[in-house]
Short mmCIF file of C-alpha atoms (C1' of nucleotides) in Angstrom, two decimals:
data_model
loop_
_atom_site.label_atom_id
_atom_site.label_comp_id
_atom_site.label_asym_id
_atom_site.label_seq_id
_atom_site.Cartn_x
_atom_site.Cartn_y
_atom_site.Cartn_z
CA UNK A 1 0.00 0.00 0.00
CA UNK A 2 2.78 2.60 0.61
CA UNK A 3 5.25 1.83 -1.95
CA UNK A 4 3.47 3.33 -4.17
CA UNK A 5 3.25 6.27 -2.21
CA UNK A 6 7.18 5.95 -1.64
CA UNK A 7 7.84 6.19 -5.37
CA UNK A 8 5.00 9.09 -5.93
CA UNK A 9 6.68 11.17 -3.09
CA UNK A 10 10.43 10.38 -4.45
CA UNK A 11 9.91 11.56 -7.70
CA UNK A 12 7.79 14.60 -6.04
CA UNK A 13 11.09 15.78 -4.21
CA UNK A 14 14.11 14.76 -6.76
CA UNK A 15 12.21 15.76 -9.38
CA UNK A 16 12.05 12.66 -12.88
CA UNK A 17 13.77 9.75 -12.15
CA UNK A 18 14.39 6.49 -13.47
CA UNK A 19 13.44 3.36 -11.94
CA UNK A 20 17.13 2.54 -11.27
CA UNK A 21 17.75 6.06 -9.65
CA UNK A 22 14.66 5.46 -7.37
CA UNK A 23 16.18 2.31 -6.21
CA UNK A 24 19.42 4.23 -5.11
CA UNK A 25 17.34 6.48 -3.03
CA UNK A 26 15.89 3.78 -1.77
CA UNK A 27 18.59 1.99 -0.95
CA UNK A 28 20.13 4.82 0.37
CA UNK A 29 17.95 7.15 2.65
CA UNK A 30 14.93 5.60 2.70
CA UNK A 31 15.79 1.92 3.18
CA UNK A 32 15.54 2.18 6.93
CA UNK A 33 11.82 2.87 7.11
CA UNK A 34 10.22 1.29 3.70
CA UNK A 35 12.89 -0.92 1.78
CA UNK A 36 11.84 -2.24 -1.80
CA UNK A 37 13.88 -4.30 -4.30
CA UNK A 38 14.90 -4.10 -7.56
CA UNK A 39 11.58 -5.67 -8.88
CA UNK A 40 9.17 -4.17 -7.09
CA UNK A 41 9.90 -0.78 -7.81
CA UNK A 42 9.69 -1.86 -12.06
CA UNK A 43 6.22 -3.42 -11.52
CA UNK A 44 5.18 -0.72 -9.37
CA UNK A 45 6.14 2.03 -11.64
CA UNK A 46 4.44 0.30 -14.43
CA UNK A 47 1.28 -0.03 -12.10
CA UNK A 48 1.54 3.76 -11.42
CA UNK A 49 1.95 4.52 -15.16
CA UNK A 50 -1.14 2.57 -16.01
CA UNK A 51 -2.56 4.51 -13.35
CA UNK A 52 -1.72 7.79 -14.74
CA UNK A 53 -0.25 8.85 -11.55
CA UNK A 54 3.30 9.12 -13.73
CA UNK A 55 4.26 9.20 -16.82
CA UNK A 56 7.48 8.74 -19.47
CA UNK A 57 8.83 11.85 -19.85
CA UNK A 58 12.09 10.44 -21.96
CA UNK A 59 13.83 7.32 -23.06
CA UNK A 60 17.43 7.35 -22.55
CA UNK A 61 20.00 4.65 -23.08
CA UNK A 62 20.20 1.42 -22.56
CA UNK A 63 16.27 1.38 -22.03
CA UNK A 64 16.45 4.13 -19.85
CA UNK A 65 13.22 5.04 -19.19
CA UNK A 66 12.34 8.41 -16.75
CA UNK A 67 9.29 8.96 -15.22
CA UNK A 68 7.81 12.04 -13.57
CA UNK A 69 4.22 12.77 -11.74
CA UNK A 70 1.32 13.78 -12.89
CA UNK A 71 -0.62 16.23 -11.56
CA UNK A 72 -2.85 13.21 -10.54
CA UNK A 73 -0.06 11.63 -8.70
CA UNK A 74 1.23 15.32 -7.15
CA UNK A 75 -2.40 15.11 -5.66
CA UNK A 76 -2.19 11.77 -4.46
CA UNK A 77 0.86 11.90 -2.34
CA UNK A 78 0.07 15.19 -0.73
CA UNK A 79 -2.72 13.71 -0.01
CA UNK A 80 -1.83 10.67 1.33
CA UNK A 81 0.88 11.98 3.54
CA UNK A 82 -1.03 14.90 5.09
CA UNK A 83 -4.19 12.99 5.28
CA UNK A 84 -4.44 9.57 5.74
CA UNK A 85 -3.71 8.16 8.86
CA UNK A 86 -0.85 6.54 9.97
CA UNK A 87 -0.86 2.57 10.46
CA UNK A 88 -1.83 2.27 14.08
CA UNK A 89 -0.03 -1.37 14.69
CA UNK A 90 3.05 -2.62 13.98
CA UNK A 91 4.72 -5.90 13.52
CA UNK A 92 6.88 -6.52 15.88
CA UNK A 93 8.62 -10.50 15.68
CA UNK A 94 11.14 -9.46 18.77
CA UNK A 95 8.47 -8.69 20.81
CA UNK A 96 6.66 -11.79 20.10
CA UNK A 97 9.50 -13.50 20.97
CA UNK A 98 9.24 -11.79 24.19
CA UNK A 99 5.72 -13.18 25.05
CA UNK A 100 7.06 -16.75 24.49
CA UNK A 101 10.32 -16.30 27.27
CA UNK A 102 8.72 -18.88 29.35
CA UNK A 103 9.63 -22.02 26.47
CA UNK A 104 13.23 -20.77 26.96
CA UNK A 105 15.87 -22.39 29.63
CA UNK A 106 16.90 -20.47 32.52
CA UNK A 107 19.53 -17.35 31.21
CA UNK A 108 18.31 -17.79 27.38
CA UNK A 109 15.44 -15.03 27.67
CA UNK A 110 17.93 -12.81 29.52
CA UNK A 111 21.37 -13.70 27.21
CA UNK A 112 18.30 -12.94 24.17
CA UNK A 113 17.83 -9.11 26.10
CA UNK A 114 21.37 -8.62 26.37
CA UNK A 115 21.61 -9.04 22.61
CA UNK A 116 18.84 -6.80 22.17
CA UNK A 117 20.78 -4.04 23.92
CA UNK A 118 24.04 -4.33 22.10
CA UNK A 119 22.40 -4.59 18.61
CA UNK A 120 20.62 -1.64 19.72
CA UNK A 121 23.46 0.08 20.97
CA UNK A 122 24.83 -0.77 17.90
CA UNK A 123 22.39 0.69 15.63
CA UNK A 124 22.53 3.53 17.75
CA UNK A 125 26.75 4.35 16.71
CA UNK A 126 25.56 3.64 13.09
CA UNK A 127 22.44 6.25 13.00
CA UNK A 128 24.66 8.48 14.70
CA UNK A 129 27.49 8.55 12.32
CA UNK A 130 25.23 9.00 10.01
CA UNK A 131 23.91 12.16 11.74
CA UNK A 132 27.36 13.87 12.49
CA UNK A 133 28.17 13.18 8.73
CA UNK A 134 25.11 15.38 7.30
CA UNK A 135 25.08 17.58 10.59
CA UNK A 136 27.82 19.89 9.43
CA UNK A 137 26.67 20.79 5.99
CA UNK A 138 23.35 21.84 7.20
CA UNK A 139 22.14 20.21 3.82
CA UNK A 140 19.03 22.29 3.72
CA UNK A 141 17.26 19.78 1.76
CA UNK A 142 17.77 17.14 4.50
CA UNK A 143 15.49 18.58 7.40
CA UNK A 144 13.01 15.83 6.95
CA UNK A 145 15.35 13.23 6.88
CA UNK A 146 16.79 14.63 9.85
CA UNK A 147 13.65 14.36 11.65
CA UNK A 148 13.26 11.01 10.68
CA UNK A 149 16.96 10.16 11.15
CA UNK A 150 16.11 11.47 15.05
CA UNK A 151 13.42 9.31 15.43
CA UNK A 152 15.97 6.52 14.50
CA UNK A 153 18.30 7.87 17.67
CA UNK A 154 15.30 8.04 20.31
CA UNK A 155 14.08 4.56 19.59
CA UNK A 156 17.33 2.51 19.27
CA UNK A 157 18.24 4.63 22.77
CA UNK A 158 14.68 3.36 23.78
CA UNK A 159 15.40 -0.03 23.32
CA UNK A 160 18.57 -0.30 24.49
CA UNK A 161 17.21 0.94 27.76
CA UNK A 162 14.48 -1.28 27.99
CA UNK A 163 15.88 -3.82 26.80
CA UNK A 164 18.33 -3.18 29.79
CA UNK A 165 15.65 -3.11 32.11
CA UNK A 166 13.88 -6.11 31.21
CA UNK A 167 16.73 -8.13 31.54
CA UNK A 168 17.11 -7.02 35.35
CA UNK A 169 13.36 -7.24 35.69
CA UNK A 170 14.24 -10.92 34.57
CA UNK A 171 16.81 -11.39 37.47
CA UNK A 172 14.50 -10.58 39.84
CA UNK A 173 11.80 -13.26 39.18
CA UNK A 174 11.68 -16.52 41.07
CA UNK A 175 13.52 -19.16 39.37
CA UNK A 176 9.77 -20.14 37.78
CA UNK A 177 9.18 -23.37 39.70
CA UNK A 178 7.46 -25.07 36.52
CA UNK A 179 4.45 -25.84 38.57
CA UNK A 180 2.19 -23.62 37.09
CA UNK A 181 2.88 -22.30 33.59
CA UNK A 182 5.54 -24.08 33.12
CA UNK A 183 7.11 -24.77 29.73
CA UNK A 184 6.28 -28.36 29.71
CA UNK A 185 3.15 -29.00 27.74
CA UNK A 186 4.71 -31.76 25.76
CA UNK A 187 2.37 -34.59 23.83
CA UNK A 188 0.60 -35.69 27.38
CA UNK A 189 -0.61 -33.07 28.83
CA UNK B 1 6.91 -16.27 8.03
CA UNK B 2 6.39 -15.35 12.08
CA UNK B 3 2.62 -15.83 12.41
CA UNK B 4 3.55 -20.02 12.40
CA UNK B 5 6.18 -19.38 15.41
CA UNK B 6 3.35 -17.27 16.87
CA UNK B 7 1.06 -19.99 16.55
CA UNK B 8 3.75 -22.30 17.77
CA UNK B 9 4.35 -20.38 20.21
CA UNK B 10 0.62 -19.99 22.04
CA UNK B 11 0.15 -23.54 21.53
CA UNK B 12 2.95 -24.15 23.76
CA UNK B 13 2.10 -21.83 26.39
CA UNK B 14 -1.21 -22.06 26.63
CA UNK B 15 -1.64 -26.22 25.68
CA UNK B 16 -4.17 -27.48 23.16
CA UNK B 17 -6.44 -25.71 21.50
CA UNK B 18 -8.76 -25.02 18.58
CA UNK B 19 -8.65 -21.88 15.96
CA UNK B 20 -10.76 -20.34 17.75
CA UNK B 21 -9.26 -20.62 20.69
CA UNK B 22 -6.23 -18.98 19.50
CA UNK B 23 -8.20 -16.12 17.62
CA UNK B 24 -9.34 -14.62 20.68
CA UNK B 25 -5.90 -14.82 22.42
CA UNK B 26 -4.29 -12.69 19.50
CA UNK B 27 -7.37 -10.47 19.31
CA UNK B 28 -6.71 -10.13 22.99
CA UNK B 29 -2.89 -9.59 24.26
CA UNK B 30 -1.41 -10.73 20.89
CA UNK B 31 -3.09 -8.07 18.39
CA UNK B 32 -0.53 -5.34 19.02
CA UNK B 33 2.42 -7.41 18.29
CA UNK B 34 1.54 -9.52 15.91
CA UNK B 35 -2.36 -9.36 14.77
CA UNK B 36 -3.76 -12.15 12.48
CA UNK B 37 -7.03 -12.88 10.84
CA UNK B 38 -9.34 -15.41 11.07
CA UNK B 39 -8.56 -16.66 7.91
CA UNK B 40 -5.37 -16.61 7.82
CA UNK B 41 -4.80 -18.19 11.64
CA UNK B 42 -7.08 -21.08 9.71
CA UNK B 43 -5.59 -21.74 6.68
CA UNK B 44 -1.63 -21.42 9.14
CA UNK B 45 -2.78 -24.44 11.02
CA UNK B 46 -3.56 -26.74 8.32
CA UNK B 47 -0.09 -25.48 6.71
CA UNK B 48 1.01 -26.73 10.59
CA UNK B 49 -0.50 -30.01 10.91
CA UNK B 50 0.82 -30.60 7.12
CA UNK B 51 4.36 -30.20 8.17
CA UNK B 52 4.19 -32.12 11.08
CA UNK B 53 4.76 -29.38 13.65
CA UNK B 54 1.05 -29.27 15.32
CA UNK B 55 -1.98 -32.09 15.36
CA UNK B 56 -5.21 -32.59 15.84
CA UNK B 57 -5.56 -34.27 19.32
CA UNK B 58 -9.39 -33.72 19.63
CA UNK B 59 -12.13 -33.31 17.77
CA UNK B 60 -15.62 -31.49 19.52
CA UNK B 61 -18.78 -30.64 18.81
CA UNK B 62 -19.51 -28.22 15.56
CA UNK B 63 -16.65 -29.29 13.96
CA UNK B 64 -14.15 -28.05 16.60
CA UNK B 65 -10.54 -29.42 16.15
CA UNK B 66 -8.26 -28.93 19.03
CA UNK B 67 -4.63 -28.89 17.95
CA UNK B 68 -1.70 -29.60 20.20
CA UNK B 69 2.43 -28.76 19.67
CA UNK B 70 4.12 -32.07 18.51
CA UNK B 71 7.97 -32.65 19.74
CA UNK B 72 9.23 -31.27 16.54
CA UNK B 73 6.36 -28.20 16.75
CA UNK B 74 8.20 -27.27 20.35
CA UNK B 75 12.20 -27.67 19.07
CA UNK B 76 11.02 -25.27 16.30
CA UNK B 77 9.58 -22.36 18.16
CA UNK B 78 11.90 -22.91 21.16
CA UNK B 79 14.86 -22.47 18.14
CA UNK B 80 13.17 -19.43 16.42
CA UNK B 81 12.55 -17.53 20.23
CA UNK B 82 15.96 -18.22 21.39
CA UNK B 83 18.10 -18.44 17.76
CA UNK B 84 16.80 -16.63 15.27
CA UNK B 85 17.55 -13.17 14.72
CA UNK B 86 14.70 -10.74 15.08
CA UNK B 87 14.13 -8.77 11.70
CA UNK B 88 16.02 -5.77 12.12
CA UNK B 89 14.25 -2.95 9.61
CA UNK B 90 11.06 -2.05 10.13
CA UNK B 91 8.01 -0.58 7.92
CA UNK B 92 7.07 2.98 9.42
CA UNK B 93 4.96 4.68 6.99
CA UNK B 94 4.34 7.61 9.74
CA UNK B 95 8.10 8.40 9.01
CA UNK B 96 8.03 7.41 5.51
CA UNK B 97 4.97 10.44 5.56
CA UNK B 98 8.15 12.63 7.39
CA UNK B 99 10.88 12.19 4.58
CA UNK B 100 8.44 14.21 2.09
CA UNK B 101 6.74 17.06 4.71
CA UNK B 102 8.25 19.09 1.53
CA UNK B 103 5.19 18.61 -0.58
CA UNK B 104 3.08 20.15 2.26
CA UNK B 105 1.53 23.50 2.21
CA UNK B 106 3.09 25.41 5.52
CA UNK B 107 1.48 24.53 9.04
CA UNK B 108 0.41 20.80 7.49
CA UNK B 109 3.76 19.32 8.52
CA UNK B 110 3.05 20.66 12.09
CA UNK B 111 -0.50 19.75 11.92
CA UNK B 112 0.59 16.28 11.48
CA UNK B 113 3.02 16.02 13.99
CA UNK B 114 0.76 17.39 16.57
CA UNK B 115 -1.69 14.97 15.73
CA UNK B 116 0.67 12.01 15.96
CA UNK B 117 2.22 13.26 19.31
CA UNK B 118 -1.84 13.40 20.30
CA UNK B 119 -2.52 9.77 19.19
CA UNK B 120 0.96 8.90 20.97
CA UNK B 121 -0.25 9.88 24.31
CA UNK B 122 -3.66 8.34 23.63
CA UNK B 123 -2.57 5.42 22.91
CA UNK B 124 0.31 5.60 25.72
CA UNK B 125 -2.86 6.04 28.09
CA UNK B 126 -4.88 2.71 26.95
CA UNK B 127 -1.56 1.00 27.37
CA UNK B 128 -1.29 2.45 31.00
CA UNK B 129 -4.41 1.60 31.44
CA UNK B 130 -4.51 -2.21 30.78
CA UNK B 131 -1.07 -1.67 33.04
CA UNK B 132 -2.97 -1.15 36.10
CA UNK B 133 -5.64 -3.76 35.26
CA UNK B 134 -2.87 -6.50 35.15
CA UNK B 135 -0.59 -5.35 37.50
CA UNK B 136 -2.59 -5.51 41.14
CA UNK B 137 -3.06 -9.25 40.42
CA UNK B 138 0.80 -9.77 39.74
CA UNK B 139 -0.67 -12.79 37.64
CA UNK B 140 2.57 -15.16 37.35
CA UNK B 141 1.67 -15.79 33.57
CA UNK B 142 1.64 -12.40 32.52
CA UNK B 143 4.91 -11.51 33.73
CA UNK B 144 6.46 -11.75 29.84
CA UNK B 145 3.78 -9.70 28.55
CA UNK B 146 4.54 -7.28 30.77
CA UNK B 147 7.76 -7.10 29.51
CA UNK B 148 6.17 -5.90 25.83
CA UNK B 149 3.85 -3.56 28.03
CA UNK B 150 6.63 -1.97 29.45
CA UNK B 151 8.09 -1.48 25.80
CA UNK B 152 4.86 -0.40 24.77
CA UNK B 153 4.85 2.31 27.54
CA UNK B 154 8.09 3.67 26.92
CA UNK B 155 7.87 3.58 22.69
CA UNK B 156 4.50 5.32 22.67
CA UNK B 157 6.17 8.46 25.46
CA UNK B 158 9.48 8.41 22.78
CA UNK B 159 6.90 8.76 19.90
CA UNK B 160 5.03 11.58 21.52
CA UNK B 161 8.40 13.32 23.05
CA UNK B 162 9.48 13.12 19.18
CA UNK B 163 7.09 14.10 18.01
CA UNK B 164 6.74 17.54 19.94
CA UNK B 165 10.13 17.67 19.41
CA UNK B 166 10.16 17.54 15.80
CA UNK B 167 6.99 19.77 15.41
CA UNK B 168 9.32 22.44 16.92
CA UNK B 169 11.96 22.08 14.94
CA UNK B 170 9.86 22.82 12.14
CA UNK B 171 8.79 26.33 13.90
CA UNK B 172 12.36 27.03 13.53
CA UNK B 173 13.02 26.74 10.22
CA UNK B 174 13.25 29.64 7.43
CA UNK B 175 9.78 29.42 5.96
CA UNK B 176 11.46 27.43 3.07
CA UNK B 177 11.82 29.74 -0.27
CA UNK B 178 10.72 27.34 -2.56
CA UNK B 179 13.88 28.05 -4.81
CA UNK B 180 16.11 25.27 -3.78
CA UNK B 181 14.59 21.77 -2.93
CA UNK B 182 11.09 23.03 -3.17
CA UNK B 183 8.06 21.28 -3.86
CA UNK B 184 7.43 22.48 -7.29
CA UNK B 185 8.47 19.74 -9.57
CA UNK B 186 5.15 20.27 -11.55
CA UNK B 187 4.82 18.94 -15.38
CA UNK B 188 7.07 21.61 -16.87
CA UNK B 189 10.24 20.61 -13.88
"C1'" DC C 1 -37.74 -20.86 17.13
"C1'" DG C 2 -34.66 -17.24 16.51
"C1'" DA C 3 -30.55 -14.54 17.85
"C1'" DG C 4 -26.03 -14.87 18.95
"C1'" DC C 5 -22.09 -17.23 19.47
"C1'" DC C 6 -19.05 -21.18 18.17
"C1'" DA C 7 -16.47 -23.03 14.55
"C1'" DT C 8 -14.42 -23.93 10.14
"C1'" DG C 9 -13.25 -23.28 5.73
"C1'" DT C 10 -12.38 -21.23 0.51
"C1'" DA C 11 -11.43 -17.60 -2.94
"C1'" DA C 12 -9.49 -13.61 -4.77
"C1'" DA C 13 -6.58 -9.85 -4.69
"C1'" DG C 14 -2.84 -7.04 -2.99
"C1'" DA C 15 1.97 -6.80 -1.07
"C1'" DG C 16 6.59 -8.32 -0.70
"C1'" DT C 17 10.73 -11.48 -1.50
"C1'" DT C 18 13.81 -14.22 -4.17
"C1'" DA C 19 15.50 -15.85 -8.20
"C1'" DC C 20 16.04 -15.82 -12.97
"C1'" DA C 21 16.96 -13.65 -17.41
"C1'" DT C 22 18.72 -10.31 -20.59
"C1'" DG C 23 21.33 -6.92 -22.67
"C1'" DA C 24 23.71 -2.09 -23.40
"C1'" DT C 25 27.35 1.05 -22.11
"C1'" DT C 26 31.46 2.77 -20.00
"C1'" DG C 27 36.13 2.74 -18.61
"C1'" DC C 28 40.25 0.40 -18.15
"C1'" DG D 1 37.86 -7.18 -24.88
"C1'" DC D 2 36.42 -7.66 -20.18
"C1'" DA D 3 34.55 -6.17 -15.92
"C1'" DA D 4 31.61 -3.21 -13.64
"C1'" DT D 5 27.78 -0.70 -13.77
"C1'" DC D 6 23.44 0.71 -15.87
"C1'" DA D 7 18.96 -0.78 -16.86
"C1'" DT D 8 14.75 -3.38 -17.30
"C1'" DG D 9 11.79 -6.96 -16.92
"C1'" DT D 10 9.24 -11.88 -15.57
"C1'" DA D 11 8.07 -15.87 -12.71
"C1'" DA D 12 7.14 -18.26 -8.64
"C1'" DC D 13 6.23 -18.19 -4.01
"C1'" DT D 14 4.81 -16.49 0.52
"C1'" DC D 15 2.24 -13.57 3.49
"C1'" DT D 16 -1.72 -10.68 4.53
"C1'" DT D 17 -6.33 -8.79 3.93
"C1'" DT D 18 -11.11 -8.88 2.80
"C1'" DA D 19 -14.98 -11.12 1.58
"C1'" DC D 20 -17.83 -14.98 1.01
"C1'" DA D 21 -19.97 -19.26 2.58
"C1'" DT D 22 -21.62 -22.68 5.70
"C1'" DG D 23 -23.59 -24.77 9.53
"C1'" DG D 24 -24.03 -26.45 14.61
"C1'" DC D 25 -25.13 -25.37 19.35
"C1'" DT D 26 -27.15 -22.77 23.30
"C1'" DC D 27 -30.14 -19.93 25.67
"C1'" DG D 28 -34.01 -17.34 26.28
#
DNA sequence: CGAGCCATGTAAAGAGTTACATGATTGC
DNA sequence: GCAATCATGTAACTCTTTACATGGCTCG
């Protein structure tokens, strides 16, 4: 549902594209919150064209084909971002995980937190680097990736934290006596 | 590919049980995480029993098939909780909606911000409240899901602490001569 | 006996991933 | 000429959503 509103609002800020430069950008800036492949983007483009939401606007080399919005699509992405509602729930497989701790051994769900922490920790130096190398130029055309890119820091910090805290949290329970909800539902019970 | 270790998974903590059975439990504490239809919860199980990992241990009245973990069904989920890697990138079309505030009119981008940061607390406030309803009873199941409550709590007060943040940030800025990176890329661009 | 819940399934369509397939152009 | 990069497309499969379809049981 939203890569097509991915491609509409890429071509709306950089202006006609190709399908290949589209995939740069994606795999570049915008990979971190809506990542597409190669193949996706060429059927969705074609979808979009059909659509008459873009159009050819010249065929280069090699094939090249470059497509830019239509008024229609213009419309369509400024409406979609300013007006339709964010998705409300998220998939979330680590937290799933999470509900399940009690299949685990004792010190798995807790080694499994501690992991959580340093990859977030991790992903924390990475987003950060990342800041401090756009930072100094003040690239005026990056605000909104900025914002986004700040988002990134809060919620990897976020994690980290919690992920710190439920790992304590963990400490701190009776060893689980597997009397009641024990792990063990095996084939007789 | 995680709503059959989901399956797995309430199968072996909560022992045998029909589709049904395990439609309520994600419409209940499961939704947010990881919510699945009827349909597809159906269709999952079959795909389940197929490969050996679940079976059929009773049969009721209307129809009603109760399903239990086999051996194999329990080494698989207790693998995927403890072993595999949770996904690291996830879909966020709220910030996807950030990276192109550029095609708004002035005071939209704000607008929408505010109105996340709004939804934020909201939603931080149902969370608090289902908080209270679980906690008094310290209920020795739910100690796990408390875990993803807790991460619940803190992610919706980042999202609504960013979100104020970002909206002003935006006050800040030069109101944006559309000469440079401007959202004009019209037909003519 | 009818409403509401219990209970299961199929079909179709929309997204996304992975793999396959092809070929032109550029630069060394 | 060969490698890397540019550039597009198709096919098969999986996952998710929405809608359709069916019928039994329970309680008032």
């Amino acid at each position: 549902m939203s890569l097509k509103h991915a491609a509409l609002g890429l071509l709306a800020t950089t202006g006609p594209a190709s399908g290949y430069d589209l995939l740069q950008i994606f795999d570049g800036s915008l990979a971190n919150v809506w990542p597409a492949t190669q193949s996706q983007l060429y059927t969705e483009l074609g979808k979009l064209a059909d659509a008459g939401l873009v159009e050819v606007v010249s065929e280069g080399a090699r094939g090249r084909k470059e497509y830019a919005l239509t008024d229609a699509g213009l419309a369509e992405v400024r409406h979609w971002v300013a007006e339709v509602p964010p998705a409300a729930v998220r998939r979330n497989d680590m937290l799933l995980r999470v509900f399940f701790f009690g299949l685990l051994e004792p010190g798995q769900a807790e080694r499994f937190l501690r992991e959580r922490e340093a990859a977030s920790a991790g992903y924390h130096d990475e987003l950060s680097a990342i800041a401090e190398r756009i930072a100094p130029e003040t690239a005026p055309r990056a605000v909104y990736g900025r914002l986004a890119l700040e988002w990134g820091l809060r919620y990897t910090r976020m994690q980290q934290e919690w992920a710190d805290w439920a790992a304590e949290q963990l400490k701190e329970l009776p060893p689980a006596a597997p009397s009641d909800a024990g792990p063990e539902p095996e084939s007789g019970a």
